[in-house]
Amino acid sequence: MAKNLNTYKDSLHLIADILSFDYPTETLKHQIVSEDIDWDALVVIASDHLILTTVFARLQQKNLLEYIPKELENYLEQLTAINTNRNQDLLIDIQTISDIFNKEHIDYTFLKGAAMLVSGYYEHLGERMLGDIDILVKHDHIQSAYQLLKDHGYIEKRSGLKSGFFEHKHLDRLAKEDGLCAIELHKYVLNKPVSDYLLSPSILKNKQFKERIPIPSNKDLFLHNILNFQINDEGHYYSKLGMRSAYDSIVLIHHHPELNQNYNEKVITSYMTLHSLLFDIFKTANFNLKKLKRFQSRLHSKSRNNVRKTLLSWNAYMRLIPSRLSTFLSNKNYRFAVYEDRRRIFKELKAKFLKG
């Protein structure tokens, strides 16, 4: 009799087993064939984590596509084909930007998904979904780099109030009218006040090259992948899982086993601890069993987890109020900008706190 495999936690575990380089393929095949899997739930979760194409690619690499529902296989195949074509075009964009910057002796390096794509780490070109093309640029060169892209047809995309009145890690986005995604030129890679976890001068100094395209060193790429999720995407604050980030981490460890070591930084050990629930490779000597047990209890109660997330969101906004209020009272231009942007602000607040 088929075992029922329908909980959120079960779906996460199955996705992790599909992505893993260590989980036995025969065991995974047995799970898929013999258990009653809620494939709709799996698709929703994988979509939320932007890894649907990764799931398809890993099933294909393990020769297991024939064991999933045919309709699902066709859907994932079409989606991955679209993403493959998109990534091919993005690689052309990356090469073009690199040529522009190299010609003008800009000191820079591609980051995150763009760097991973350039490195050729993925067995299938379409398995990684990319949002923006992120580029770290030396502080003294960033304005010149920004203008160079504008001179080559990229258009400035204002990023709301924050970019005009508060310091941010990257300049306003740039994009072509018919472009596939935006370009972000970074001054530093992590949000303040913790931006010194990974310093820009060090990343630029240690960069390596793939076909004359600069990317971070293996260790910096690995650490940035973790810290970007933990700090910029607030994974540490909310104690949440990031399957796309976790997959990039295990891909890097798969190619560079020396990266899988004990790290003392709390935000990194927290990441390793939570993701060890799904991937054994993250179990290290600094493993935090108490934190893991607390997280496991939340996985069993979606309503409890949602309440906790809402309370943390409110707390984060409350902490922002003093600085925003001070600027609002002292800066007439900011007051006017808030009024002009009020509809977007209310819409964002409603989506964050009143959804569902």
Coordinates of C-alpha atoms in Angstrom, one line a residue:
M1 CA 0.0 0.0 0.0
A2 CA 1.3 3.4 -1.0
K3 CA 2.5 5.6 1.9
N4 CA 0.9 9.1 2.1
L5 CA 3.4 11.9 1.5
N6 CA 1.4 15.0 1.6
T7 CA 2.6 17.3 4.4
Y8 CA 4.6 20.5 3.7
K9 CA 7.5 19.0 5.5
D10 CA 7.3 15.8 3.4
S11 CA 7.3 17.8 0.2
L12 CA 10.4 19.8 1.3
H13 CA 12.2 16.6 2.1
L14 CA 11.3 15.1 -1.3
I15 CA 12.5 18.2 -3.1
A16 CA 15.8 18.1 -1.1
D17 CA 16.3 14.4 -2.0
I18 CA 15.8 15.3 -5.7
L19 CA 18.3 18.1 -5.5
S20 CA 20.9 16.2 -3.4
F21 CA 24.1 14.9 -4.9
D22 CA 24.4 12.4 -2.0
Y23 CA 20.9 10.9 -1.6
P24 CA 20.8 7.4 -3.3
T25 CA 19.0 7.5 -6.6
E26 CA 17.5 4.1 -6.1
T27 CA 16.1 5.1 -2.8
L28 CA 14.6 8.2 -4.4
K29 CA 13.2 6.2 -7.2
H30 CA 11.5 3.9 -4.6
Q31 CA 10.0 6.9 -2.9
I32 CA 8.6 8.3 -6.1
V33 CA 7.1 5.0 -7.2
S34 CA 5.8 3.6 -4.0
E35 CA 4.5 6.7 -2.1
D36 CA 1.4 8.8 -2.6
I37 CA 3.0 12.1 -3.4
D38 CA 1.0 15.4 -3.6
W39 CA 2.7 16.6 -6.8
D40 CA 0.6 19.8 -6.8
A41 CA 2.0 20.8 -3.3
L42 CA 5.5 20.0 -4.5
V43 CA 5.1 22.3 -7.5
V44 CA 3.8 25.1 -5.3
I45 CA 6.7 24.9 -2.9
A46 CA 9.3 24.5 -5.6
S47 CA 7.8 27.5 -7.4
D48 CA 7.9 29.6 -4.2
H49 CA 11.6 28.8 -3.9
L50 CA 12.3 29.4 -7.7
I51 CA 13.6 25.9 -8.2
L52 CA 11.0 24.2 -10.5
T53 CA 13.6 24.1 -13.3
T54 CA 16.2 22.7 -10.9
V55 CA 13.8 19.9 -9.9
F56 CA 13.3 19.0 -13.6
A57 CA 17.1 19.1 -14.3
R58 CA 18.0 16.9 -11.3
L59 CA 15.3 14.4 -12.1
Q60 CA 16.5 14.3 -15.7
Q61 CA 20.2 13.8 -14.5
K62 CA 19.1 10.9 -12.3
N63 CA 17.0 9.3 -15.1
L64 CA 13.8 9.6 -13.0
L65 CA 11.5 11.7 -15.1
E66 CA 9.6 8.6 -16.4
Y67 CA 8.4 8.0 -12.8
I68 CA 6.6 11.3 -12.3
P69 CA 3.2 12.2 -13.8
K70 CA 3.5 12.8 -17.6
E71 CA 1.6 16.0 -17.5
L72 CA 4.0 17.3 -14.8
E73 CA 7.0 16.2 -16.8
N74 CA 5.7 18.0 -19.9
Y75 CA 5.1 21.2 -17.9
L76 CA 8.5 21.2 -16.3
E77 CA 10.2 20.4 -19.6
Q78 CA 8.6 23.4 -21.3
L79 CA 9.4 25.7 -18.4
T80 CA 13.0 24.5 -18.3
A81 CA 13.4 24.9 -22.1
I82 CA 12.2 28.6 -21.8
N83 CA 14.6 29.2 -18.9
T84 CA 17.5 27.6 -20.9
N85 CA 16.9 30.0 -23.8
R86 CA 16.7 32.9 -21.3
N87 CA 20.0 31.9 -19.7
Q88 CA 21.7 31.6 -23.1
D89 CA 20.6 35.2 -23.8
L90 CA 21.7 36.3 -20.3
L91 CA 25.2 34.8 -20.9
I92 CA 25.4 37.0 -24.0
D93 CA 24.4 40.0 -21.9
I94 CA 27.0 39.2 -19.3
Q95 CA 29.7 38.9 -22.0
T96 CA 28.6 42.2 -23.5
I97 CA 28.8 44.0 -20.2
S98 CA 32.1 42.4 -19.4
D99 CA 33.5 43.6 -22.7
I100 CA 32.3 47.2 -22.0
F101 CA 33.9 47.2 -18.6
N102 CA 37.1 45.5 -19.6
K103 CA 37.7 48.0 -22.4
E104 CA 37.4 50.9 -19.8
H105 CA 39.4 49.1 -17.1
I106 CA 36.6 49.0 -14.6
D107 CA 37.4 46.9 -11.5
Y108 CA 34.3 44.6 -11.1
T109 CA 33.1 41.1 -10.6
F110 CA 29.8 39.4 -11.3
L111 CA 28.0 38.0 -8.3
K112 CA 25.5 35.3 -7.3
G113 CA 23.5 33.6 -10.0
A114 CA 25.3 35.4 -12.9
A115 CA 28.7 34.2 -11.5
M116 CA 27.4 30.7 -11.0
L117 CA 26.1 30.6 -14.5
V118 CA 29.4 31.9 -16.0
S119 CA 31.3 29.3 -14.0
G120 CA 29.6 26.4 -15.7
Y121 CA 28.8 24.7 -12.4
Y122 CA 25.3 23.6 -13.5
E123 CA 25.0 20.4 -15.6
H124 CA 21.9 21.8 -17.3
L125 CA 22.0 25.4 -18.5
G126 CA 18.3 25.9 -17.6
E127 CA 18.4 24.6 -14.1
R128 CA 19.1 27.9 -12.4
M129 CA 16.5 30.7 -12.5
L130 CA 18.1 34.2 -12.4
G131 CA 16.4 37.5 -11.4
D132 CA 18.9 40.3 -11.8
I133 CA 22.4 40.4 -13.0
D134 CA 24.4 41.5 -9.9
I135 CA 27.8 43.2 -10.3
L136 CA 30.2 44.4 -7.6
V137 CA 32.1 47.4 -8.7
K138 CA 35.0 49.2 -7.1
H139 CA 33.8 52.2 -5.2
D140 CA 35.9 54.7 -7.3
H141 CA 34.7 53.1 -10.5
I142 CA 31.0 52.6 -9.9
Q143 CA 29.6 55.9 -11.2
S144 CA 31.7 55.6 -14.4
A145 CA 30.4 52.0 -14.8
Y146 CA 26.9 53.2 -14.3
Q147 CA 27.3 55.9 -17.0
L148 CA 28.9 53.4 -19.4
L149 CA 25.8 51.2 -19.2
K150 CA 23.5 54.1 -19.8
D151 CA 25.6 55.1 -22.8
H152 CA 25.1 51.6 -24.2
G153 CA 21.3 51.8 -24.0
Y154 CA 20.5 50.8 -20.4
I155 CA 17.8 52.9 -18.8
E156 CA 17.7 53.9 -15.1
K157 CA 14.8 52.3 -13.1
R158 CA 14.1 54.2 -9.9
S159 CA 13.9 51.9 -6.9
G160 CA 11.3 53.9 -4.9
L161 CA 12.0 56.1 -1.9
K162 CA 14.9 54.2 -0.5
S163 CA 17.3 54.9 -3.3
G164 CA 16.8 58.6 -3.2
F165 CA 17.0 59.3 0.5
F166 CA 18.8 56.3 2.2
E167 CA 22.1 54.6 1.4
H168 CA 21.7 51.2 -0.3
K169 CA 24.1 48.5 -1.3
H170 CA 23.5 49.0 -5.0
L171 CA 22.6 51.9 -7.3
D172 CA 19.3 52.2 -9.0
R173 CA 18.7 49.3 -11.4
L174 CA 19.4 49.6 -15.1
A175 CA 17.6 47.7 -17.9
K176 CA 17.1 47.9 -21.6
E177 CA 13.6 48.4 -22.9
D178 CA 13.6 44.9 -24.4
G179 CA 16.0 43.4 -21.9
L180 CA 15.4 40.1 -20.0
C181 CA 16.4 41.4 -16.6
A182 CA 17.8 44.4 -14.7
I183 CA 21.4 45.1 -13.9
E184 CA 22.4 46.0 -10.3
L185 CA 25.8 47.7 -9.7
H186 CA 26.8 47.0 -6.1
K187 CA 28.9 49.2 -3.8
Y188 CA 28.9 46.5 -1.2
V189 CA 27.3 43.1 -1.1
L190 CA 25.5 42.9 2.3
N191 CA 23.0 45.3 3.9
K192 CA 24.3 47.5 6.6
P193 CA 25.0 47.4 9.5
V194 CA 26.6 43.9 8.8
S195 CA 28.2 44.8 5.5
D196 CA 31.7 44.1 7.0
Y197 CA 31.1 40.3 7.0
L198 CA 32.2 40.2 3.4
L199 CA 34.2 43.3 2.3
S200 CA 34.1 44.5 -1.3
P201 CA 37.8 45.3 -1.6
S202 CA 38.6 41.7 -0.5
I203 CA 36.1 40.2 -3.0
L204 CA 37.6 42.2 -5.8
K205 CA 41.1 41.4 -4.9
N206 CA 40.5 37.7 -4.7
K207 CA 38.4 37.4 -7.9
Q208 CA 39.1 34.8 -10.6
F209 CA 38.3 34.8 -14.3
K210 CA 36.3 32.5 -16.6
E211 CA 36.9 33.3 -20.2
R212 CA 38.0 36.9 -19.2
I213 CA 34.8 37.3 -17.2
P214 CA 35.5 38.0 -13.5
I215 CA 33.7 36.1 -10.7
P216 CA 34.4 35.9 -7.0
S217 CA 36.8 33.3 -5.6
N218 CA 35.2 29.9 -4.8
K219 CA 35.2 30.7 -1.1
D220 CA 33.8 34.3 -1.6
L221 CA 31.1 32.9 -3.9
F222 CA 30.1 30.3 -1.3
L223 CA 30.1 32.8 1.6
H224 CA 28.2 35.4 -0.4
N225 CA 25.6 32.9 -1.4
I226 CA 24.9 32.1 2.3
L227 CA 25.2 35.6 3.7
N228 CA 23.1 37.1 0.9
F229 CA 20.2 34.8 1.9
Q230 CA 20.8 35.1 5.6
I231 CA 21.2 38.9 5.7
N232 CA 19.8 40.5 2.6
D233 CA 16.9 38.1 2.2
E234 CA 16.5 38.0 6.0
G235 CA 16.8 34.2 6.3
H236 CA 18.6 34.6 9.6
Y237 CA 16.1 37.1 11.1
Y238 CA 13.0 34.9 10.1
S239 CA 14.8 31.5 10.6
K240 CA 13.6 30.4 7.1
L241 CA 14.8 27.9 4.5
G242 CA 16.0 29.0 1.1
M243 CA 16.1 26.0 -1.3
R244 CA 17.6 27.9 -4.2
S245 CA 20.4 29.2 -2.0
A246 CA 20.9 25.7 -0.5
Y247 CA 21.2 24.2 -3.9
D248 CA 23.8 26.7 -5.0
S249 CA 25.7 25.9 -1.7
I250 CA 25.6 22.1 -2.3
V251 CA 26.6 22.6 -6.0
L252 CA 29.7 24.6 -4.8
I253 CA 30.5 22.0 -2.2
H254 CA 30.1 19.3 -4.8
H255 CA 32.8 21.0 -7.0
H256 CA 34.9 22.2 -4.1
P257 CA 34.6 19.9 -1.0
E258 CA 37.1 22.1 0.9
L259 CA 34.3 24.7 1.3
N260 CA 32.4 22.4 3.6
Q261 CA 34.1 23.3 6.9
N262 CA 33.2 24.7 10.3
Y263 CA 32.4 28.4 10.3
N264 CA 32.2 30.4 13.5
E265 CA 29.9 33.2 12.4
K266 CA 26.5 32.9 13.9
V267 CA 24.6 33.7 10.7
I268 CA 26.5 30.9 8.9
T269 CA 26.0 28.3 11.6
S270 CA 22.3 29.2 11.7
Y271 CA 22.1 28.6 7.9
M272 CA 23.9 25.3 8.2
T273 CA 21.8 24.1 11.1
L274 CA 18.4 24.8 9.5
H275 CA 19.3 23.4 6.1
S276 CA 20.8 20.3 7.7
L277 CA 17.2 19.3 8.3
L278 CA 17.0 18.6 4.6
F279 CA 20.6 18.1 3.5
D280 CA 23.0 16.0 5.6
I281 CA 26.0 17.8 4.0
F282 CA 25.3 20.8 6.2
K283 CA 25.7 19.0 9.5
T284 CA 28.9 20.4 11.0
A285 CA 30.6 20.5 14.4
N286 CA 28.8 23.8 15.1
F287 CA 25.4 22.2 14.6
N288 CA 22.8 23.8 16.9
L289 CA 20.3 21.1 17.9
K290 CA 18.1 23.4 20.0
K291 CA 17.6 25.8 17.1
L292 CA 16.8 22.9 14.8
K293 CA 14.2 21.5 17.2
R294 CA 12.4 24.8 17.4
F295 CA 12.3 25.1 13.6
Q296 CA 11.0 21.5 13.3
S297 CA 8.1 22.3 15.6
R298 CA 7.1 25.3 13.4
L299 CA 7.1 23.1 10.3
H300 CA 4.3 21.0 11.9
S301 CA 2.1 24.1 12.4
K302 CA 1.7 26.4 9.4
S303 CA -0.6 28.8 11.4
R304 CA 2.0 29.1 14.2
N305 CA 4.7 29.9 11.7
N306 CA 2.6 32.5 9.9
V307 CA 1.8 34.3 13.2
R308 CA 5.5 34.3 14.1
K309 CA 6.4 35.7 10.7
T310 CA 3.8 38.5 10.9
L311 CA 5.1 39.5 14.4
L312 CA 8.7 39.6 13.2
S313 CA 7.6 41.7 10.2
W314 CA 5.9 44.2 12.4
N315 CA 8.9 44.3 14.6
A316 CA 11.2 45.0 11.7
Y317 CA 9.0 47.8 10.5
M318 CA 8.8 49.3 14.0
R319 CA 12.6 49.4 14.2
L320 CA 12.6 51.4 10.9
I321 CA 10.2 54.0 12.1
P322 CA 12.6 56.3 14.2
S323 CA 15.0 56.9 11.3
R324 CA 12.2 57.3 8.7
L325 CA 10.3 59.6 11.0
S326 CA 13.3 61.7 11.6
T327 CA 13.9 62.1 7.9
F328 CA 10.2 62.8 7.3
L329 CA 10.2 65.6 9.8
S330 CA 13.5 67.2 8.7
N331 CA 13.4 66.7 4.9
K332 CA 10.7 68.5 2.9
N333 CA 11.7 66.6 -0.3
Y334 CA 11.2 63.3 1.5
R335 CA 7.8 64.3 2.8
F336 CA 6.8 65.2 -0.8
A337 CA 8.2 61.9 -2.1
V338 CA 6.2 59.9 0.5
Y339 CA 3.0 61.7 -0.5
E340 CA 3.7 61.1 -4.2
D341 CA 4.5 57.4 -3.6
R342 CA 1.7 56.8 -1.1
R343 CA -0.3 54.3 -3.2
R344 CA 2.7 52.0 -3.7
I345 CA 3.6 52.3 0.0
F346 CA 0.0 51.3 1.1
K347 CA -0.1 48.5 -1.4
E348 CA 3.2 47.1 -0.1
L349 CA 2.1 47.3 3.5
K350 CA -1.2 45.6 2.7
A351 CA 0.5 42.8 0.8
K352 CA 3.0 42.3 3.6
F353 CA 0.6 42.3 6.6
L354 CA -2.9 41.6 5.4
K355 CA -2.4 38.9 2.8
G356 CA -4.5 35.8 3.4

